[in-house]
PDB file of C-alpha atoms in Angstrom:
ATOM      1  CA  UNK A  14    -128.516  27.520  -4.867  1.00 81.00           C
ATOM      2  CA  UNK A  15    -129.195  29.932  -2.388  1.00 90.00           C
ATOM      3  CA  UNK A  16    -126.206  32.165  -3.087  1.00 91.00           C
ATOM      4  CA  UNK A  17    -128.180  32.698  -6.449  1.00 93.00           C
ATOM      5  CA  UNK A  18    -131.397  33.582  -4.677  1.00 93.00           C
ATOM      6  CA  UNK A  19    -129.546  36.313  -3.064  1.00 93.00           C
ATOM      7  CA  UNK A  20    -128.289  37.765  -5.472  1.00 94.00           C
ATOM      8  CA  UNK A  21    -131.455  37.476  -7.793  1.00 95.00           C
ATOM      9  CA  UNK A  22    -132.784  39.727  -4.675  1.00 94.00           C
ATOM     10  CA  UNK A  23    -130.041  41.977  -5.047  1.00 95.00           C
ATOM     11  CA  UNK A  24    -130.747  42.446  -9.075  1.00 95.00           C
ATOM     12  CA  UNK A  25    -134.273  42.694  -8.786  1.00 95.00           C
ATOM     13  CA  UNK A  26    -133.274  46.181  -7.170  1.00 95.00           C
ATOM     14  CA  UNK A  27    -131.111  47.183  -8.959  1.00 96.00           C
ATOM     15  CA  UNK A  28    -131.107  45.354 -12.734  1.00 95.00           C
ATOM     16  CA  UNK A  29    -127.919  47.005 -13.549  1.00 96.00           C
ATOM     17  CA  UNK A  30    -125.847  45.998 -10.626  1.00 96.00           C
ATOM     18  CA  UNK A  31    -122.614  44.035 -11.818  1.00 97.00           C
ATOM     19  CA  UNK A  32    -120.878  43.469  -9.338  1.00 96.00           C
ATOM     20  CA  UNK A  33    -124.214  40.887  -8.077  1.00 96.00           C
ATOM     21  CA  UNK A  34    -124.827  39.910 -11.617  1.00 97.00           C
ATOM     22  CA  UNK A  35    -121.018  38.345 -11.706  1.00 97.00           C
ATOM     23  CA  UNK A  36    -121.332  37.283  -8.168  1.00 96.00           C
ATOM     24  CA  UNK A  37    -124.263  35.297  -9.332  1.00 97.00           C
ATOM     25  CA  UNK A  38    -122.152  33.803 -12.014  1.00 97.00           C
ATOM     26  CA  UNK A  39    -119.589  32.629  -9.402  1.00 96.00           C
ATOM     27  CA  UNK A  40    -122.256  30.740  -7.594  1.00 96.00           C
ATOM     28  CA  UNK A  41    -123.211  29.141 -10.793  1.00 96.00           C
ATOM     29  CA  UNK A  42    -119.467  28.313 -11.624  1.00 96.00           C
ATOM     30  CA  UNK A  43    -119.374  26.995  -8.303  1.00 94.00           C
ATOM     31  CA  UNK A  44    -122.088  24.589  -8.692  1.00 94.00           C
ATOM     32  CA  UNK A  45    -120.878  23.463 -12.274  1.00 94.00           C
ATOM     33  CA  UNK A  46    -123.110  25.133 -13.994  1.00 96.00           C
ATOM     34  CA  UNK A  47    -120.504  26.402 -16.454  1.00 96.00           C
ATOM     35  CA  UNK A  48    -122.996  27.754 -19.293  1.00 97.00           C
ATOM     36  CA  UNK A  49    -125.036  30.221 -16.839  1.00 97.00           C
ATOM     37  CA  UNK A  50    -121.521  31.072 -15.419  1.00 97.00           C
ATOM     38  CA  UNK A  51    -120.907  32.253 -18.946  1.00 97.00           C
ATOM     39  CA  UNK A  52    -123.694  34.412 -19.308  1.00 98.00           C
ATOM     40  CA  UNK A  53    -123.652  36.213 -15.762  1.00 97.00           C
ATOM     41  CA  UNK A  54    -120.142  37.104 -17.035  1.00 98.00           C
ATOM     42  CA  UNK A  55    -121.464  38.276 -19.828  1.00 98.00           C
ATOM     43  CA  UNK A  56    -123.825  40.127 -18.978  1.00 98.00           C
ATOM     44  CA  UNK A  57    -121.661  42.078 -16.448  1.00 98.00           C
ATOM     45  CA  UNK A  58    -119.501  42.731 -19.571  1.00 98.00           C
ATOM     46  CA  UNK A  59    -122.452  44.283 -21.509  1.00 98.00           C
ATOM     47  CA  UNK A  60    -123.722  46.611 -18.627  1.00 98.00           C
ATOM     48  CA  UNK A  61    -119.438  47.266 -17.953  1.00 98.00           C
ATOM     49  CA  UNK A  62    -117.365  46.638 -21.043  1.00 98.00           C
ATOM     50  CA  UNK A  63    -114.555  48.156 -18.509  1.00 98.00           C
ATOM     51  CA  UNK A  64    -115.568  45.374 -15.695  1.00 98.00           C
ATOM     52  CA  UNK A  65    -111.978  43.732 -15.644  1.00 98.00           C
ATOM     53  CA  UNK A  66    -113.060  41.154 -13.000  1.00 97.00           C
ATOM     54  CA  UNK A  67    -115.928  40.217 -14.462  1.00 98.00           C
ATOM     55  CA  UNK A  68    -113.203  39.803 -18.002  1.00 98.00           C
ATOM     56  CA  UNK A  69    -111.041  37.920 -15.766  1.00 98.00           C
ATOM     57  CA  UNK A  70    -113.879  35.028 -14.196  1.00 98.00           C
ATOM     58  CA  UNK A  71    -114.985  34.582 -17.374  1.00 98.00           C
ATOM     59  CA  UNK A  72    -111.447  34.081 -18.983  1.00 98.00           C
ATOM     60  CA  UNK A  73    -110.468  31.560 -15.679  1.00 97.00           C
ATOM     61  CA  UNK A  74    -113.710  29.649 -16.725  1.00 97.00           C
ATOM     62  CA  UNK A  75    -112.813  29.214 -20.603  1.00 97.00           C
ATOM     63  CA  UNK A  76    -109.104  28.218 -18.681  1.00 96.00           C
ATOM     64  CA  UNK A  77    -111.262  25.584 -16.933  1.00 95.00           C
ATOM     65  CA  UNK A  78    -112.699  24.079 -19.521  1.00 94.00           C
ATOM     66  CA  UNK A  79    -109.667  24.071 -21.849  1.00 93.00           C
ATOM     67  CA  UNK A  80    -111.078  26.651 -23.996  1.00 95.00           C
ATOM     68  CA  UNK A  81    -107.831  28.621 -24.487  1.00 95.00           C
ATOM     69  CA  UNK A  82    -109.209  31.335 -27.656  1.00 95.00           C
ATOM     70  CA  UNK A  83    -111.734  32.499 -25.149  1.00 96.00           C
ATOM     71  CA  UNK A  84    -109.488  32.774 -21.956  1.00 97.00           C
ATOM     72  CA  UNK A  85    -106.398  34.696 -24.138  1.00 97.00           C
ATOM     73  CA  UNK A  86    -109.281  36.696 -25.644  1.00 97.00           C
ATOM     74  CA  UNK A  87    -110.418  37.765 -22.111  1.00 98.00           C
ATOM     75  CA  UNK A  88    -107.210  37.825 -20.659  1.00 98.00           C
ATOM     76  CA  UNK A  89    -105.846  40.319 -22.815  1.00 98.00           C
ATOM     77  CA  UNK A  90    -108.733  42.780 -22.176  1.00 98.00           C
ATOM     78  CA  UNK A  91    -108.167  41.983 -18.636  1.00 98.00           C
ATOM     79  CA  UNK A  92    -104.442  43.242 -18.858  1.00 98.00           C
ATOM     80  CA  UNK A  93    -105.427  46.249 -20.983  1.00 97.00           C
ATOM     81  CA  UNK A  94    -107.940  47.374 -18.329  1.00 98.00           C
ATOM     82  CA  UNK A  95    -105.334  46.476 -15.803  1.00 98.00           C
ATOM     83  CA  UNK A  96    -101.726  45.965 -16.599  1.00 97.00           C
ATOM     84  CA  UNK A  97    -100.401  44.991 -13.268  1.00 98.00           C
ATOM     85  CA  UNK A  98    -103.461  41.892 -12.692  1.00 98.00           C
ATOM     86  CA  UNK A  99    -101.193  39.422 -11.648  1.00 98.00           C
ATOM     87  CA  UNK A 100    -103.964  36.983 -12.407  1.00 97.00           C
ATOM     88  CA  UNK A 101    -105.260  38.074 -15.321  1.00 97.00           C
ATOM     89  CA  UNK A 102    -101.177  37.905 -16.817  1.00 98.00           C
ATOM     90  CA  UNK A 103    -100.814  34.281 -15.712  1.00 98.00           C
ATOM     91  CA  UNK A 104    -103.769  33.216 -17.103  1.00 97.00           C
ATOM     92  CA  UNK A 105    -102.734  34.244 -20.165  1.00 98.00           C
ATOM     93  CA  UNK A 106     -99.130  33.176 -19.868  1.00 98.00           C
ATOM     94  CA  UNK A 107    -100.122  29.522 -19.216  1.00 97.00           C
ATOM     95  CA  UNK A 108    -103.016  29.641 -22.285  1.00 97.00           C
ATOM     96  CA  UNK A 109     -99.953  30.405 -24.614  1.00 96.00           C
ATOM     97  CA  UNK A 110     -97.856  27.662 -22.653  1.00 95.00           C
ATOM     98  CA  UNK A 111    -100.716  25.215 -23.223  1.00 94.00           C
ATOM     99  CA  UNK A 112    -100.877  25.350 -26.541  1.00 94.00           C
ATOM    100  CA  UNK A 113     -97.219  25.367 -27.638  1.00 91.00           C
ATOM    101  CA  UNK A 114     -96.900  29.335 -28.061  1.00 95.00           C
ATOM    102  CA  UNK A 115     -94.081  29.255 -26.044  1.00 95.00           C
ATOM    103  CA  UNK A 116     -93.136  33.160 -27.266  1.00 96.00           C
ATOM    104  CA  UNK A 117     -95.559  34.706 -26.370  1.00 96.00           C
ATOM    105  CA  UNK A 118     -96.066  33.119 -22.732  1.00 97.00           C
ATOM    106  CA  UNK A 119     -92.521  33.672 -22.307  1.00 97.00           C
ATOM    107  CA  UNK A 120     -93.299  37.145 -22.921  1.00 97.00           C
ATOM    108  CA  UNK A 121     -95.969  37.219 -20.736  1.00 98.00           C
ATOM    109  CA  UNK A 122     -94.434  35.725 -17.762  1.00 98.00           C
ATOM    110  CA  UNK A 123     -91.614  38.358 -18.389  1.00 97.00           C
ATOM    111  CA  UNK A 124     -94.380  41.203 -17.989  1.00 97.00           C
ATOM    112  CA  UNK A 125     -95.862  39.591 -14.887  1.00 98.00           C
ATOM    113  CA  UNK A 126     -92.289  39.167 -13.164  1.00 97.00           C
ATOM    114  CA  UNK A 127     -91.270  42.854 -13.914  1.00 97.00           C
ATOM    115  CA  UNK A 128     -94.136  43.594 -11.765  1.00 98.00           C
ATOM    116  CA  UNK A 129     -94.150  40.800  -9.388  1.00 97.00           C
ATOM    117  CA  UNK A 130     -90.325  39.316  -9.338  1.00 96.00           C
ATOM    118  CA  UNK A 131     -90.795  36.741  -6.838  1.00 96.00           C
ATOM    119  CA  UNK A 132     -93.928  35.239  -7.862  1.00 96.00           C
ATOM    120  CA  UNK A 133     -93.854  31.369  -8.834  1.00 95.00           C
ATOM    121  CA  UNK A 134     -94.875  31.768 -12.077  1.00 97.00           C
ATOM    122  CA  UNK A 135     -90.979  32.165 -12.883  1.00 97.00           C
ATOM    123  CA  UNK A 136     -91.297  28.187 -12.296  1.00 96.00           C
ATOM    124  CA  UNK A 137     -94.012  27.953 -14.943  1.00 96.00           C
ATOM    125  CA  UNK A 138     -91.585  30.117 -17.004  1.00 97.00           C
ATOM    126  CA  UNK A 139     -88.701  27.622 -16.696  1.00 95.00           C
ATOM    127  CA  UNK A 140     -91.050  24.851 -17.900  1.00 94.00           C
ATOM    128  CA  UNK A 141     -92.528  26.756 -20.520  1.00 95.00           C
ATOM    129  CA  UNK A 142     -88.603  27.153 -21.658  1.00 95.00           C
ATOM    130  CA  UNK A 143     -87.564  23.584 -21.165  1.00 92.00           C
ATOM    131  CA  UNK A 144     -90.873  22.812 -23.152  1.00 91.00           C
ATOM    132  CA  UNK A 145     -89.872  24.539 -26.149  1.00 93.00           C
ATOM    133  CA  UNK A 146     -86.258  23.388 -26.059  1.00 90.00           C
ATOM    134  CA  UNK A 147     -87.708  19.915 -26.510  1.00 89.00           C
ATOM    135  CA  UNK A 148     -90.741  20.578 -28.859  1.00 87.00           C
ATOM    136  CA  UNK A 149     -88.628  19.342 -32.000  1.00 87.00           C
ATOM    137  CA  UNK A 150     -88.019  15.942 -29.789  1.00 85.00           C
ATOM    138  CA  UNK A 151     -90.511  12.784 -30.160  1.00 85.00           C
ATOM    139  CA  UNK A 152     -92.798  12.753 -26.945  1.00 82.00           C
ATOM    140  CA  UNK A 153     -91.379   9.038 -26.074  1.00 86.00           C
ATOM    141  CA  UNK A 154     -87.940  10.202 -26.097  1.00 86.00           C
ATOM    142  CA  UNK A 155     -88.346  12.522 -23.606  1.00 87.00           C
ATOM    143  CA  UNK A 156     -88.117  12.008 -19.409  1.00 89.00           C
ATOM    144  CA  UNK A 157     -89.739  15.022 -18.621  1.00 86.00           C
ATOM    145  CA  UNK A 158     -88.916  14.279 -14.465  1.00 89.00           C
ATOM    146  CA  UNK A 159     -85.294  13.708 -15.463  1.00 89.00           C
ATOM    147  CA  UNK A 160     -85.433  17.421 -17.143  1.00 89.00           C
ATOM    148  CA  UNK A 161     -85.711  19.467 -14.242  1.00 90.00           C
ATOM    149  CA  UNK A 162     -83.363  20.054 -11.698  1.00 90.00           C
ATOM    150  CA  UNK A 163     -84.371  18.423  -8.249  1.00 91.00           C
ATOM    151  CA  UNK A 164     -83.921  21.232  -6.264  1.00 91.00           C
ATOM    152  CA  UNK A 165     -85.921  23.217  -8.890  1.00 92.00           C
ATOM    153  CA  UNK A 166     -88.921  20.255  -8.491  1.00 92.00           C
ATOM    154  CA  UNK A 167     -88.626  20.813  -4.803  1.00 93.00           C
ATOM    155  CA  UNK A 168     -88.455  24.371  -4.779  1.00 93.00           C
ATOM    156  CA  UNK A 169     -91.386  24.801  -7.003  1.00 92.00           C
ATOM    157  CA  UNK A 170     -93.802  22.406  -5.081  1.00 93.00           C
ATOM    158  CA  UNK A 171     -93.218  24.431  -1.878  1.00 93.00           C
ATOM    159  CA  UNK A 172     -93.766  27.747  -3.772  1.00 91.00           C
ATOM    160  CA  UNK A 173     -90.078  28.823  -3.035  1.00 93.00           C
ATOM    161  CA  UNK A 174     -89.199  32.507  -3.834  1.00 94.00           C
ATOM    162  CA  UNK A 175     -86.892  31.994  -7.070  1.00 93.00           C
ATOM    163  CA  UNK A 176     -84.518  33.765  -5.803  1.00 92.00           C
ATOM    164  CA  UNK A 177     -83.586  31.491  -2.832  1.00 91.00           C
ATOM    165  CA  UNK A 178     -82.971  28.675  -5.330  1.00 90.00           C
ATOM    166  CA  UNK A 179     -81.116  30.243  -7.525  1.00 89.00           C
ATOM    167  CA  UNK A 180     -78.400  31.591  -4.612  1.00 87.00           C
ATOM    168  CA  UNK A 181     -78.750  28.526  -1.908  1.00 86.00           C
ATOM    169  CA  UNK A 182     -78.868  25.770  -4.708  1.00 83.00           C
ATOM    170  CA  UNK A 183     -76.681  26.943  -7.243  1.00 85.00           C
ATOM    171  CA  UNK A 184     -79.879  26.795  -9.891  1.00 89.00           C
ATOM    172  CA  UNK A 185     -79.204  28.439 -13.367  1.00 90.00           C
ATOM    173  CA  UNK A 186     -82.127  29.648 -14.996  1.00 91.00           C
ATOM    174  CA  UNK A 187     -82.472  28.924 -18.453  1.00 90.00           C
ATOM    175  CA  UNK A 188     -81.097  31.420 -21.045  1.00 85.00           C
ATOM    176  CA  UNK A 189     -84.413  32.500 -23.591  1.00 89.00           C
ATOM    177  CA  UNK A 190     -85.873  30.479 -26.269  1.00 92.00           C
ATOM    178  CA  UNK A 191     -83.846  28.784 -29.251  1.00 90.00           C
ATOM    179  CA  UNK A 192     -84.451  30.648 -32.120  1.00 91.00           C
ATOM    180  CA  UNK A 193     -84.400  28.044 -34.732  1.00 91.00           C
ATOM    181  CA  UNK A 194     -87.141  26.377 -32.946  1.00 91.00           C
ATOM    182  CA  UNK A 195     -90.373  27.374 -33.926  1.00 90.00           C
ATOM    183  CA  UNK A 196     -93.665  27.468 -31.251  1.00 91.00           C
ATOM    184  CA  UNK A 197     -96.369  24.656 -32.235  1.00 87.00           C
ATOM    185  CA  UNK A 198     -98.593  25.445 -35.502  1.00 83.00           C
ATOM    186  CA  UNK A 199    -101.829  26.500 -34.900  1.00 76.00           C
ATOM    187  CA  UNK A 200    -104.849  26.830 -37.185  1.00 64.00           C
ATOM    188  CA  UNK A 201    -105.947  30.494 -36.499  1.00 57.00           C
ATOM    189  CA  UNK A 202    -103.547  33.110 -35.096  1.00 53.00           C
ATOM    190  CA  UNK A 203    -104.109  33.946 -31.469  1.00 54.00           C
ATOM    191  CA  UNK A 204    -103.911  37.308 -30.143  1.00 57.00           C
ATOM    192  CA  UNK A 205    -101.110  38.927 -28.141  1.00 58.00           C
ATOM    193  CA  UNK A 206    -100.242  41.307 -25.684  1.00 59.00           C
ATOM    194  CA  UNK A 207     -98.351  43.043 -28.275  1.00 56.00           C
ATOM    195  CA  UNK A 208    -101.644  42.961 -30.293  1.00 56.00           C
ATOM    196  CA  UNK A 209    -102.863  45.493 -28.001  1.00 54.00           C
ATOM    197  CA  UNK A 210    -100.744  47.780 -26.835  1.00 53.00           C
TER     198      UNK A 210
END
């Protein structure tokens, strides 16, 4: 851990300096040590409440460990500090996507792709799409390979711009969510974007 030794240095002169503290947390994260990484982060936070990157390693962490509350929590104040972090907007798209709140990533892939039209999260957005057009189905019914367009499947895996598949190939993108399908229950109501603005 000698990445954390330097920056130790670094902090011992200057206590308050946030950009080492969270630097120090990225070493830790680095080396697994997820619960240090957490409080580095933290800590940032407290000496910053304004640090967006130090919002957005912590929120990719909670993403990590499949602790989706925490990352949409961070995520959001990541986008409110920031509204064009292309980073902190996907994060946040795919924690909706993950757990069935297929509105509200939809919504925040659309945000991310006003800014950033040819970014491949329009691929995620497609799945997130073709995921809620199925979510009334039984898991064993469906052939989730057979759903998606082969060019689309080979298009996404080389990172294509979405626009070249959709005039070389032919591809037509999915039309919006149905709404007589509802998003998947959950227990306690997650934030949104909407939320804050």
């Amino acid at each position: 851990l000698e990445a954390v030794a330097a920056y130790e240095k670094a902090i011992k002169l200057d206590p308050k300096y946030k950009e080492a503290i969270c630097s120090k947390g990225q070493a830790y994260r680095d080396f697994g040590m997820a619960a240090e990484a957490t409080k580095q982060f933290t800590k940032s936070i407290e000496i910053d409440p304004n640090y967006a990157n130090a919002y957005h390693l912590r929120s990719f962490l909670h993403f990590s460990q499949g602790r989706h509350s925490g990352c949409i929590k961070d995520s959001i104040r990541v986008v409110e500090l920031e509204p064009k972090h292309k980073d902190g907007l996907y994060l946040l798209a795919l924690s909706y996507h993950d757990i069935g709140q297929c509105r509200k990533a939809i919504e925040t892939y659309d945000k991310l792709l006003k800014y950033y039209p040819e970014d491949p999260a329009w691929y995620n957005r497609e799945c997130c799409l073709i995921l809620h057009s199925h979510l009334e189905s039984s898991t064993a019914d469906i052939n989730w390979d057979q759903l998606h367009d082969p060019y689309f499947k080979e298009a996404w895996c080389k990172r294509t711009p979405p626009s070249s598949i959709i005039k070389s190939k032919g591809y037509k993108p999915h039309s919006g969510l149905n709404p007589q399908i509802p998003d998947v229950p959950i227990g306690k109501q997650q934030p949104s974007l909407s939320d804050a603005e």
